[in-house]
Amino acid sequence: MQAKLLRVLQERTIERLGSNAPHPIDVRVICATSRNLERMVQEGAFREDLYFRISVVKIQMPPLRERAEDIPLMAEYFLQMFAKAHKKRARGLTPGFLSALARHKWPGNVRELQNVIERSLVLANGNDRLGVRDLPSELQGLTISDDLPSGSFHEAVQSFKRELVRSALRMHSGNKVKAARELGISRCYLHRLLNQFKITDEGSAEYYENALELESTGAHLGAEELALGSSVV
């Protein structure tokens, strides 16, 4: 099959069924794969000449776990798509539902997200919005309560992401390498989130020492103020 595809791409001709005459074609080929083709070429499982023929322009798509900001939008899109296909009513997703989606590692990427949304919708107990109880059991332990203050969709998403990052930093005493590994994201993406949410020293030993000192003196500063650094103290 690889040899036939290579010949089509090189000669830009095909032979129709039942014919021996070549037929010219003018097509643009877009290939997508989850496999490491460079490694497959080295292992002899993929033709090198075909690899260089199709890899003219390569677009590296990061895994879904590194694009947490895309999850709510994609989830809402899939919800409306499947609601129409199954003729079911669905007005949206609860904060708890979105929280679980944000915390999941998504080894199956977008296809797994699509499956979770469809399954949750089909098995929903009739609520207008999909909530925690509609999630697969393996995701229910990753969520927070549905009983959260109302707010804009964007504010809810940003709040979830901020709390995920802060929780991972606290868990690993401010170690950014371990925090990124815990979240299943790259260090580069973690630093982008830290800058976006202006999170600096939270989780570090100095952070906790400041917190204990303030507690003992009866001072009352929120976590956001502590995260601004020693100058605030």
mmCIF file of N, CA and C in Angstrom, residues 81-211:
data_model
loop_
_atom_site.group_PDB
_atom_site.id
_atom_site.type_symbol
_atom_site.label_atom_id
_atom_site.label_comp_id
_atom_site.label_asym_id
_atom_site.label_seq_id
_atom_site.Cartn_x
_atom_site.Cartn_y
_atom_site.Cartn_z
ATOM 1 N N MET A 81 -23.730 18.866 19.528
ATOM 2 C CA MET A 81 -23.738 17.959 18.384
ATOM 3 C C MET A 81 -24.468 16.659 18.721
ATOM 4 N N PHE A 82 -24.151 16.083 19.889
ATOM 5 C CA PHE A 82 -24.781 14.818 20.261
ATOM 6 C C PHE A 82 -26.221 15.016 20.727
ATOM 7 N N ALA A 83 -26.518 16.162 21.307
ATOM 8 C CA ALA A 83 -27.900 16.441 21.704
ATOM 9 C C ALA A 83 -28.805 16.459 20.472
ATOM 10 N N LYS A 84 -28.310 17.030 19.402
ATOM 11 C CA LYS A 84 -29.079 17.058 18.157
ATOM 12 C C LYS A 84 -29.190 15.663 17.558
ATOM 13 N N ALA A 85 -28.080 14.904 17.592
ATOM 14 C CA ALA A 85 -28.085 13.563 16.998
ATOM 15 C C ALA A 85 -29.003 12.608 17.751
ATOM 16 N N HIS A 86 -29.030 12.715 19.093
ATOM 17 C CA HIS A 86 -29.836 11.809 19.919
ATOM 18 C C HIS A 86 -31.197 12.401 20.289
ATOM 19 N N LYS A 87 -31.463 13.615 19.774
ATOM 20 C CA LYS A 87 -32.737 14.289 20.057
ATOM 21 C C LYS A 87 -32.983 14.408 21.566
ATOM 22 N N LYS A 88 -31.949 14.887 22.257
ATOM 23 C CA LYS A 88 -32.046 15.074 23.704
ATOM 24 C C LYS A 88 -31.859 16.549 24.040
ATOM 25 N N ARG A 89 -32.398 16.933 25.176
ATOM 26 C CA ARG A 89 -32.304 18.320 25.617
ATOM 27 C C ARG A 89 -31.048 18.500 26.465
ATOM 28 N N ALA A 90 -30.281 19.512 26.174
ATOM 29 C CA ALA A 90 -29.060 19.776 26.946
ATOM 30 C C ALA A 90 -28.781 21.270 26.919
ATOM 31 N N ARG A 91 -28.788 21.884 28.092
ATOM 32 C CA ARG A 91 -28.577 23.330 28.169
ATOM 33 C C ARG A 91 -27.158 23.721 28.545
ATOM 34 N N GLY A 92 -26.324 22.760 28.855
ATOM 35 C CA GLY A 92 -24.958 23.116 29.205
ATOM 36 C C GLY A 92 -24.330 22.130 30.169
ATOM 37 N N LEU A 93 -23.201 22.544 30.739
ATOM 38 C CA LEU A 93 -22.405 21.712 31.639
ATOM 39 C C LEU A 93 -22.222 22.446 32.959
ATOM 40 N N THR A 94 -22.348 21.736 34.065
ATOM 41 C CA THR A 94 -22.184 22.357 35.378
ATOM 42 C C THR A 94 -20.709 22.623 35.665
ATOM 43 N N PRO A 95 -20.393 23.520 36.606
ATOM 44 C CA PRO A 95 -18.996 23.757 36.987
ATOM 45 C C PRO A 95 -18.291 22.486 37.448
ATOM 46 N N GLY A 96 -19.001 21.624 38.178
ATOM 47 C CA GLY A 96 -18.392 20.377 38.626
ATOM 48 C C GLY A 96 -18.008 19.480 37.471
ATOM 49 N N PHE A 97 -18.857 19.413 36.468
ATOM 50 C CA PHE A 97 -18.580 18.610 35.277
ATOM 51 C C PHE A 97 -17.336 19.139 34.571
ATOM 52 N N LEU A 98 -17.270 20.459 34.390
ATOM 53 C CA LEU A 98 -16.115 21.069 33.731
ATOM 54 C C LEU A 98 -14.840 20.882 34.537
ATOM 55 N N SER A 99 -14.970 20.899 35.856
ATOM 56 C CA SER A 99 -13.803 20.706 36.716
ATOM 57 C C SER A 99 -13.182 19.340 36.486
ATOM 58 N N ALA A 100 -14.019 18.314 36.381
ATOM 59 C CA ALA A 100 -13.508 16.962 36.146
ATOM 60 C C ALA A 100 -12.818 16.871 34.793
ATOM 61 N N LEU A 101 -13.397 17.496 33.787
ATOM 62 C CA LEU A 101 -12.767 17.483 32.465
ATOM 63 C C LEU A 101 -11.402 18.158 32.503
ATOM 64 N N ALA A 102 -11.288 19.245 33.260
ATOM 65 C CA ALA A 102 -10.022 19.979 33.336
ATOM 66 C C ALA A 102 -8.948 19.183 34.062
ATOM 67 N N ARG A 103 -9.331 18.332 35.007
ATOM 68 C CA ARG A 103 -8.363 17.588 35.813
ATOM 69 C C ARG A 103 -7.937 16.268 35.171
ATOM 70 N N HIS A 104 -8.695 15.787 34.207
ATOM 71 C CA HIS A 104 -8.397 14.485 33.607
ATOM 72 C C HIS A 104 -7.166 14.579 32.706
ATOM 73 N N LYS A 105 -6.411 13.481 32.580
ATOM 74 C CA LYS A 105 -5.176 13.464 31.783
ATOM 75 C C LYS A 105 -5.437 13.319 30.285
ATOM 76 N N TRP A 106 -6.546 12.762 29.873
ATOM 77 C CA TRP A 106 -6.941 12.572 28.485
ATOM 78 C C TRP A 106 -5.909 11.820 27.650
ATOM 79 N N PRO A 107 -5.608 10.575 28.024
ATOM 80 C CA PRO A 107 -4.676 9.795 27.195
ATOM 81 C C PRO A 107 -5.222 9.527 25.797
ATOM 82 N N GLY A 108 -6.559 9.530 25.662
ATOM 83 C CA GLY A 108 -7.166 9.314 24.350
ATOM 84 C C GLY A 108 -7.442 10.588 23.587
ATOM 85 N N ASN A 109 -6.985 11.726 24.133
ATOM 86 C CA ASN A 109 -7.123 13.029 23.479
ATOM 87 C C ASN A 109 -8.577 13.350 23.113
ATOM 88 N N VAL A 110 -8.788 13.962 21.959
ATOM 89 C CA VAL A 110 -10.112 14.489 21.608
ATOM 90 C C VAL A 110 -11.141 13.376 21.464
ATOM 91 N N ARG A 111 -10.740 12.226 20.949
ATOM 92 C CA ARG A 111 -11.697 11.122 20.791
ATOM 93 C C ARG A 111 -12.229 10.674 22.145
ATOM 94 N N GLU A 112 -11.379 10.670 23.159
ATOM 95 C CA GLU A 112 -11.834 10.292 24.498
ATOM 96 C C GLU A 112 -12.809 11.327 25.046
ATOM 97 N N LEU A 113 -12.508 12.609 24.856
ATOM 98 C CA LEU A 113 -13.422 13.663 25.294
ATOM 99 C C LEU A 113 -14.771 13.525 24.595
ATOM 100 N N GLN A 114 -14.737 13.268 23.320
ATOM 101 C CA GLN A 114 -15.967 13.087 22.552
ATOM 102 C C GLN A 114 -16.780 11.923 23.110
ATOM 103 N N ASN A 115 -16.113 10.835 23.443
ATOM 104 C CA ASN A 115 -16.792 9.664 23.997
ATOM 105 C C ASN A 115 -17.413 9.963 25.350
ATOM 106 N N VAL A 116 -16.688 10.703 26.203
ATOM 107 C CA VAL A 116 -17.196 11.036 27.538
ATOM 108 C C VAL A 116 -18.453 11.897 27.442
ATOM 109 N N ILE A 117 -18.440 12.881 26.548
ATOM 110 C CA ILE A 117 -19.601 13.758 26.404
ATOM 111 C C ILE A 117 -20.806 12.981 25.891
ATOM 112 N N GLU A 118 -20.607 12.153 24.883
ATOM 113 C CA GLU A 118 -21.732 11.389 24.330
ATOM 114 C C GLU A 118 -22.288 10.410 25.356
ATOM 115 N N ARG A 119 -21.401 9.713 26.056
ATOM 116 C CA ARG A 119 -21.849 8.751 27.061
ATOM 117 C C ARG A 119 -22.623 9.455 28.168
ATOM 118 N N SER A 120 -22.100 10.573 28.636
ATOM 119 C CA SER A 120 -22.755 11.310 29.718
ATOM 120 C C SER A 120 -24.137 11.797 29.293
ATOM 121 N N LEU A 121 -24.244 12.255 28.057
ATOM 122 C CA LEU A 121 -25.528 12.755 27.566
ATOM 123 C C LEU A 121 -26.543 11.628 27.429
ATOM 124 N N VAL A 122 -26.117 10.515 26.855
ATOM 125 C CA VAL A 122 -27.033 9.395 26.616
ATOM 126 C C VAL A 122 -27.553 8.815 27.925
ATOM 127 N N LEU A 123 -26.683 8.745 28.949
ATOM 128 C CA LEU A 123 -27.063 8.138 30.225
ATOM 129 C C LEU A 123 -27.538 9.159 31.250
ATOM 130 N N ALA A 124 -27.673 10.418 30.860
ATOM 131 C CA ALA A 124 -28.095 11.461 31.804
ATOM 132 C C ALA A 124 -29.492 11.158 32.332
ATOM 133 N N ASN A 125 -29.733 11.602 33.576
ATOM 134 C CA ASN A 125 -30.998 11.293 34.243
ATOM 135 C C ASN A 125 -32.092 12.318 33.965
ATOM 136 N N GLY A 126 -31.931 13.105 32.933
ATOM 137 C CA GLY A 126 -32.996 14.032 32.565
ATOM 138 C C GLY A 126 -32.748 15.475 32.947
ATOM 139 N N ASN A 127 -31.621 15.773 33.615
ATOM 140 C CA ASN A 127 -31.323 17.161 33.971
ATOM 141 C C ASN A 127 -31.068 17.996 32.717
ATOM 142 N N ASP A 128 -31.364 19.281 32.823
ATOM 143 C CA ASP A 128 -31.099 20.170 31.699
ATOM 144 C C ASP A 128 -29.604 20.327 31.450
ATOM 145 N N ARG A 129 -28.823 20.341 32.527
ATOM 146 C CA ARG A 129 -27.371 20.463 32.406
ATOM 147 C C ARG A 129 -26.711 19.173 32.873
ATOM 148 N N LEU A 130 -25.640 18.769 32.181
ATOM 149 C CA LEU A 130 -24.896 17.591 32.613
ATOM 150 C C LEU A 130 -24.102 17.945 33.860
ATOM 151 N N GLY A 131 -24.215 17.107 34.888
ATOM 152 C CA GLY A 131 -23.532 17.361 36.147
ATOM 153 C C GLY A 131 -22.614 16.225 36.541
ATOM 154 N N VAL A 132 -22.118 16.285 37.755
ATOM 155 C CA VAL A 132 -21.152 15.311 38.260
ATOM 156 C C VAL A 132 -21.696 13.897 38.174
ATOM 157 N N ARG A 133 -22.953 13.701 38.527
ATOM 158 C CA ARG A 133 -23.520 12.351 38.559
ATOM 159 C C ARG A 133 -23.621 11.728 37.168
ATOM 160 N N ASP A 134 -23.532 12.539 36.131
ATOM 161 C CA ASP A 134 -23.617 12.022 34.766
ATOM 162 C C ASP A 134 -22.265 11.579 34.217
ATOM 163 N N LEU A 135 -21.195 11.877 34.927
ATOM 164 C CA LEU A 135 -19.851 11.524 34.473
ATOM 165 C C LEU A 135 -19.584 10.032 34.618
ATOM 166 N N PRO A 136 -18.662 9.474 33.808
ATOM 167 C CA PRO A 136 -18.193 8.112 34.059
ATOM 168 C C PRO A 136 -17.562 8.030 35.442
ATOM 169 N N SER A 137 -17.642 6.875 36.072
ATOM 170 C CA SER A 137 -17.177 6.731 37.456
ATOM 171 C C SER A 137 -15.716 7.112 37.622
ATOM 172 N N GLU A 138 -14.882 6.851 36.605
ATOM 173 C CA GLU A 138 -13.452 7.144 36.733
ATOM 174 C C GLU A 138 -13.160 8.636 36.728
ATOM 175 N N LEU A 139 -14.112 9.460 36.321
ATOM 176 C CA LEU A 139 -13.914 10.907 36.324
ATOM 177 C C LEU A 139 -14.588 11.591 37.499
ATOM 178 N N GLN A 140 -15.517 10.924 38.160
ATOM 179 C CA GLN A 140 -16.262 11.578 39.228
ATOM 180 C C GLN A 140 -15.374 11.955 40.408
ATOM 181 N N GLY A 141 -14.317 11.183 40.666
ATOM 182 C CA GLY A 141 -13.424 11.494 41.775
ATOM 183 C C GLY A 141 -12.528 12.682 41.516
ATOM 184 N N LEU A 142 -12.513 13.198 40.283
ATOM 185 C CA LEU A 142 -11.637 14.317 39.932
ATOM 186 C C LEU A 142 -12.331 15.659 40.039
ATOM 187 N N THR A 143 -13.595 15.656 40.433
ATOM 188 C CA THR A 143 -14.372 16.875 40.322
ATOM 189 C C THR A 143 -14.595 17.555 41.654
ATOM 190 N N ILE A 144 -15.146 18.750 41.569
ATOM 191 C CA ILE A 144 -15.583 19.500 42.730
ATOM 192 C C ILE A 144 -17.100 19.510 42.728
ATOM 193 N N SER A 145 -17.697 20.121 43.712
ATOM 194 C CA SER A 145 -19.151 20.141 43.809
ATOM 195 C C SER A 145 -19.767 20.964 42.688
ATOM 196 N N ASP A 146 -20.984 20.589 42.308
ATOM 197 C CA ASP A 146 -21.735 21.392 41.346
ATOM 198 C C ASP A 146 -22.249 22.680 41.967
ATOM 199 N N ASP A 147 -22.264 22.741 43.295
ATOM 200 C CA ASP A 147 -22.840 23.894 43.991
ATOM 201 C C ASP A 147 -21.818 25.010 44.115
ATOM 202 N N LEU A 148 -21.575 25.698 43.025
ATOM 203 C CA LEU A 148 -20.614 26.801 43.000
ATOM 204 C C LEU A 148 -21.333 28.089 42.639
ATOM 205 N N PRO A 149 -20.781 29.236 43.052
ATOM 206 C CA PRO A 149 -21.397 30.504 42.668
ATOM 207 C C PRO A 149 -21.449 30.630 41.152
ATOM 208 N N SER A 150 -22.490 31.264 40.681
ATOM 209 C CA SER A 150 -22.619 31.430 39.240
ATOM 210 C C SER A 150 -21.655 32.501 38.754
ATOM 211 N N GLY A 151 -21.289 32.426 37.508
ATOM 212 C CA GLY A 151 -20.398 33.405 36.907
ATOM 213 C C GLY A 151 -20.330 33.141 35.426
ATOM 214 N N SER A 152 -19.549 33.943 34.718
ATOM 215 C CA SER A 152 -19.442 33.747 33.284
ATOM 216 C C SER A 152 -18.694 32.457 32.994
ATOM 217 N N PHE A 153 -18.910 31.941 31.798
ATOM 218 C CA PHE A 153 -18.252 30.705 31.385
ATOM 219 C C PHE A 153 -16.739 30.867 31.433
ATOM 220 N N HIS A 154 -16.235 31.984 30.928
ATOM 221 C CA HIS A 154 -14.792 32.221 30.904
ATOM 222 C C HIS A 154 -14.231 32.306 32.320
ATOM 223 N N GLU A 155 -14.928 32.972 33.222
ATOM 224 C CA GLU A 155 -14.460 33.097 34.603
ATOM 225 C C GLU A 155 -14.376 31.737 35.277
ATOM 226 N N ALA A 156 -15.362 30.876 35.022
ATOM 227 C CA ALA A 156 -15.352 29.547 35.627
ATOM 228 C C ALA A 156 -14.165 28.730 35.134
ATOM 229 N N VAL A 157 -13.900 28.791 33.837
ATOM 230 C CA VAL A 157 -12.781 28.043 33.261
ATOM 231 C C VAL A 157 -11.455 28.531 33.830
ATOM 232 N N GLN A 158 -11.277 29.852 33.888
ATOM 233 C CA GLN A 158 -10.034 30.406 34.411
ATOM 234 C C GLN A 158 -9.845 30.055 35.882
ATOM 235 N N SER A 159 -10.935 30.042 36.640
ATOM 236 C CA SER A 159 -10.863 29.692 38.055
ATOM 237 C C SER A 159 -10.416 28.252 38.236
ATOM 238 N N PHE A 160 -10.948 27.341 37.427
ATOM 239 C CA PHE A 160 -10.566 25.935 37.513
ATOM 240 C C PHE A 160 -9.082 25.760 37.218
ATOM 241 N N LYS A 161 -8.611 26.396 36.151
ATOM 242 C CA LYS A 161 -7.212 26.260 35.772
ATOM 243 C C LYS A 161 -6.292 26.817 36.852
ATOM 244 N N ARG A 162 -6.662 27.967 37.419
ATOM 245 C CA ARG A 162 -5.849 28.580 38.468
ATOM 246 C C ARG A 162 -5.742 27.657 39.681
ATOM 247 N N GLU A 163 -6.862 27.083 40.089
ATOM 248 C CA GLU A 163 -6.852 26.218 41.265
ATOM 249 C C GLU A 163 -6.088 24.927 41.010
ATOM 250 N N LEU A 164 -6.154 24.405 39.795
ATOM 251 C CA LEU A 164 -5.395 23.202 39.461
ATOM 252 C C LEU A 164 -3.898 23.449 39.603
ATOM 253 N N VAL A 165 -3.439 24.577 39.072
ATOM 254 C CA VAL A 165 -2.013 24.908 39.138
ATOM 255 C C VAL A 165 -1.580 25.126 40.578
ATOM 256 N N ARG A 166 -2.347 25.881 41.338
ATOM 257 C CA ARG A 166 -1.988 26.155 42.732
ATOM 258 C C ARG A 166 -1.984 24.876 43.557
ATOM 259 N N SER A 167 -2.942 23.994 43.306
ATOM 260 C CA SER A 167 -3.006 22.735 44.043
ATOM 261 C C SER A 167 -1.785 21.872 43.761
ATOM 262 N N ALA A 168 -1.369 21.801 42.487
ATOM 263 C CA ALA A 168 -0.194 21.004 42.130
ATOM 264 C C ALA A 168 1.074 21.577 42.750
ATOM 265 N N LEU A 169 1.201 22.899 42.775
ATOM 266 C CA LEU A 169 2.371 23.525 43.387
ATOM 267 C C LEU A 169 2.418 23.266 44.886
ATOM 268 N N ARG A 170 1.268 23.370 45.550
ATOM 269 C CA ARG A 170 1.237 23.100 46.992
ATOM 270 C C ARG A 170 1.579 21.642 47.275
ATOM 271 N N MET A 171 1.091 20.738 46.435
ATOM 272 C CA MET A 171 1.332 19.314 46.630
ATOM 273 C C MET A 171 2.816 18.981 46.569
ATOM 274 N N HIS A 172 3.564 19.710 45.730
ATOM 275 C CA HIS A 172 4.987 19.419 45.527
ATOM 276 C C HIS A 172 5.878 20.541 46.047
ATOM 277 N N SER A 173 5.385 21.289 47.042
ATOM 278 C CA SER A 173 6.177 22.321 47.728
ATOM 279 C C SER A 173 6.833 23.300 46.766
ATOM 280 N N GLY A 174 6.122 23.681 45.734
ATOM 281 C CA GLY A 174 6.624 24.681 44.809
ATOM 282 C C GLY A 174 7.533 24.157 43.722
ATOM 283 N N ASN A 175 7.788 22.839 43.685
ATOM 284 C CA ASN A 175 8.650 22.264 42.649
ATOM 285 C C ASN A 175 7.900 22.260 41.316
ATOM 286 N N LYS A 176 8.328 23.102 40.395
ATOM 287 C CA LYS A 176 7.595 23.275 39.139
ATOM 288 C C LYS A 176 7.719 22.061 38.227
ATOM 289 N N VAL A 177 8.857 21.368 38.274
ATOM 290 C CA VAL A 177 9.026 20.175 37.442
ATOM 291 C C VAL A 177 8.032 19.097 37.859
ATOM 292 N N LYS A 178 7.951 18.859 39.183
ATOM 293 C CA LYS A 178 7.024 17.844 39.680
ATOM 294 C C LYS A 178 5.578 18.279 39.492
ATOM 295 N N ALA A 179 5.315 19.577 39.646
ATOM 296 C CA ALA A 179 3.949 20.081 39.461
ATOM 297 C C ALA A 179 3.495 19.879 38.017
ATOM 298 N N ALA A 180 4.385 20.168 37.064
ATOM 299 C CA ALA A 180 4.044 19.970 35.654
ATOM 300 C C ALA A 180 3.788 18.501 35.362
ATOM 301 N N ARG A 181 4.612 17.631 35.960
ATOM 302 C CA ARG A 181 4.419 16.188 35.769
ATOM 303 C C ARG A 181 3.098 15.731 36.370
ATOM 304 N N GLU A 182 2.744 16.277 37.526
ATOM 305 C CA GLU A 182 1.480 15.932 38.181
ATOM 306 C C GLU A 182 0.285 16.345 37.316
ATOM 307 N N LEU A 183 0.386 17.503 36.688
ATOM 308 C CA LEU A 183 -0.699 18.003 35.846
ATOM 309 C C LEU A 183 -0.709 17.369 34.462
ATOM 310 N N GLY A 184 0.401 16.701 34.114
ATOM 311 C CA GLY A 184 0.480 16.090 32.793
ATOM 312 C C GLY A 184 0.695 17.087 31.675
ATOM 313 N N ILE A 185 1.393 18.192 31.997
ATOM 314 C CA ILE A 185 1.650 19.221 30.995
ATOM 315 C C ILE A 185 3.146 19.488 30.930
ATOM 316 N N SER A 186 3.580 20.213 29.916
ATOM 317 C CA SER A 186 4.995 20.547 29.790
ATOM 318 C C SER A 186 5.362 21.689 30.736
ATOM 319 N N ARG A 187 6.652 21.807 31.050
ATOM 320 C CA ARG A 187 7.113 22.896 31.912
ATOM 321 C C ARG A 187 6.863 24.243 31.241
ATOM 322 N N CYS A 188 7.005 24.280 29.924
ATOM 323 C CA CYS A 188 6.780 25.529 29.189
ATOM 324 C C CYS A 188 5.342 26.001 29.371
ATOM 325 N N TYR A 189 4.390 25.063 29.256
ATOM 326 C CA TYR A 189 2.981 25.444 29.402
ATOM 327 C C TYR A 189 2.677 25.837 30.839
ATOM 328 N N LEU A 190 3.314 25.164 31.813
ATOM 329 C CA LEU A 190 3.117 25.528 33.216
ATOM 330 C C LEU A 190 3.584 26.955 33.466
ATOM 331 N N HIS A 191 4.733 27.330 32.922
ATOM 332 C CA HIS A 191 5.235 28.696 33.109
ATOM 333 C C HIS A 191 4.297 29.718 32.472
ATOM 334 N N ARG A 192 3.688 29.357 31.361
ATOM 335 C CA ARG A 192 2.710 30.255 30.749
ATOM 336 C C ARG A 192 1.524 30.475 31.672
ATOM 337 N N LEU A 193 1.075 29.401 32.330
ATOM 338 C CA LEU A 193 -0.049 29.520 33.260
ATOM 339 C C LEU A 193 0.339 30.330 34.488
ATOM 340 N N LEU A 194 1.569 30.129 34.984
ATOM 341 C CA LEU A 194 2.035 30.886 36.148
ATOM 342 C C LEU A 194 2.059 32.380 35.839
ATOM 343 N N ASN A 195 2.532 32.729 34.655
ATOM 344 C CA ASN A 195 2.554 34.143 34.265
ATOM 345 C C ASN A 195 1.143 34.682 34.058
ATOM 346 N N GLN A 196 0.295 33.864 33.462
ATOM 347 C CA GLN A 196 -1.076 34.298 33.191
ATOM 348 C C GLN A 196 -1.832 34.605 34.474
ATOM 349 N N PHE A 197 -1.674 33.736 35.487
ATOM 350 C CA PHE A 197 -2.408 33.899 36.737
ATOM 351 C C PHE A 197 -1.602 34.615 37.814
ATOM 352 N N LYS A 198 -0.370 35.067 37.450
ATOM 353 C CA LYS A 198 0.487 35.808 38.375
ATOM 354 C C LYS A 198 0.743 35.013 39.652
ATOM 355 N N ILE A 199 1.014 33.726 39.483
ATOM 356 C CA ILE A 199 1.366 32.848 40.599
ATOM 357 C C ILE A 199 2.886 32.803 40.674
ATOM 358 N N THR A 200 3.448 33.150 41.844
ATOM 359 C CA THR A 200 4.903 33.213 41.961
ATOM 360 C C THR A 200 5.450 32.165 42.913
ATOM 361 N N ASP A 201 5.355 32.417 44.235
ATOM 362 C CA ASP A 201 6.038 31.564 45.206
ATOM 363 C C ASP A 201 5.125 30.572 45.907
ATOM 364 N N GLU A 202 3.880 30.443 45.467
ATOM 365 C CA GLU A 202 2.964 29.561 46.181
ATOM 366 C C GLU A 202 3.468 28.121 46.154
ATOM 367 N N GLY A 203 3.457 27.485 47.300
ATOM 368 C CA GLY A 203 3.905 26.115 47.416
ATOM 369 C C GLY A 203 5.334 25.987 47.887
ATOM 370 N N SER A 204 6.106 27.075 47.850
ATOM 371 C CA SER A 204 7.492 27.011 48.277
ATOM 372 C C SER A 204 7.579 26.986 49.796
ATOM 373 N N ALA A 205 8.744 26.615 50.303
ATOM 374 C CA ALA A 205 8.949 26.570 51.749
ATOM 375 C C ALA A 205 8.768 27.955 52.352
ATOM 376 N N GLU A 206 9.255 28.992 51.655
ATOM 377 C CA GLU A 206 9.114 30.361 52.153
ATOM 378 C C GLU A 206 7.645 30.749 52.252
ATOM 379 N N TYR A 207 6.852 30.282 51.295
ATOM 380 C CA TYR A 207 5.414 30.586 51.306
ATOM 381 C C TYR A 207 4.773 30.053 52.582
ATOM 382 N N TYR A 208 5.087 28.806 52.937
ATOM 383 C CA TYR A 208 4.475 28.211 54.114
ATOM 384 C C TYR A 208 5.006 28.827 55.406
ATOM 385 N N GLU A 209 6.284 29.201 55.421
ATOM 386 C CA GLU A 209 6.831 29.864 56.604
ATOM 387 C C GLU A 209 6.121 31.193 56.832
ATOM 388 N N ASN A 210 5.887 31.937 55.749
ATOM 389 C CA ASN A 210 5.160 33.197 55.878
ATOM 390 C C ASN A 210 3.741 32.972 56.367
ATOM 391 N N ALA A 211 3.110 31.924 55.845
ATOM 392 C CA ALA A 211 1.736 31.634 56.244
ATOM 393 C C ALA A 211 1.654 31.293 57.727
#
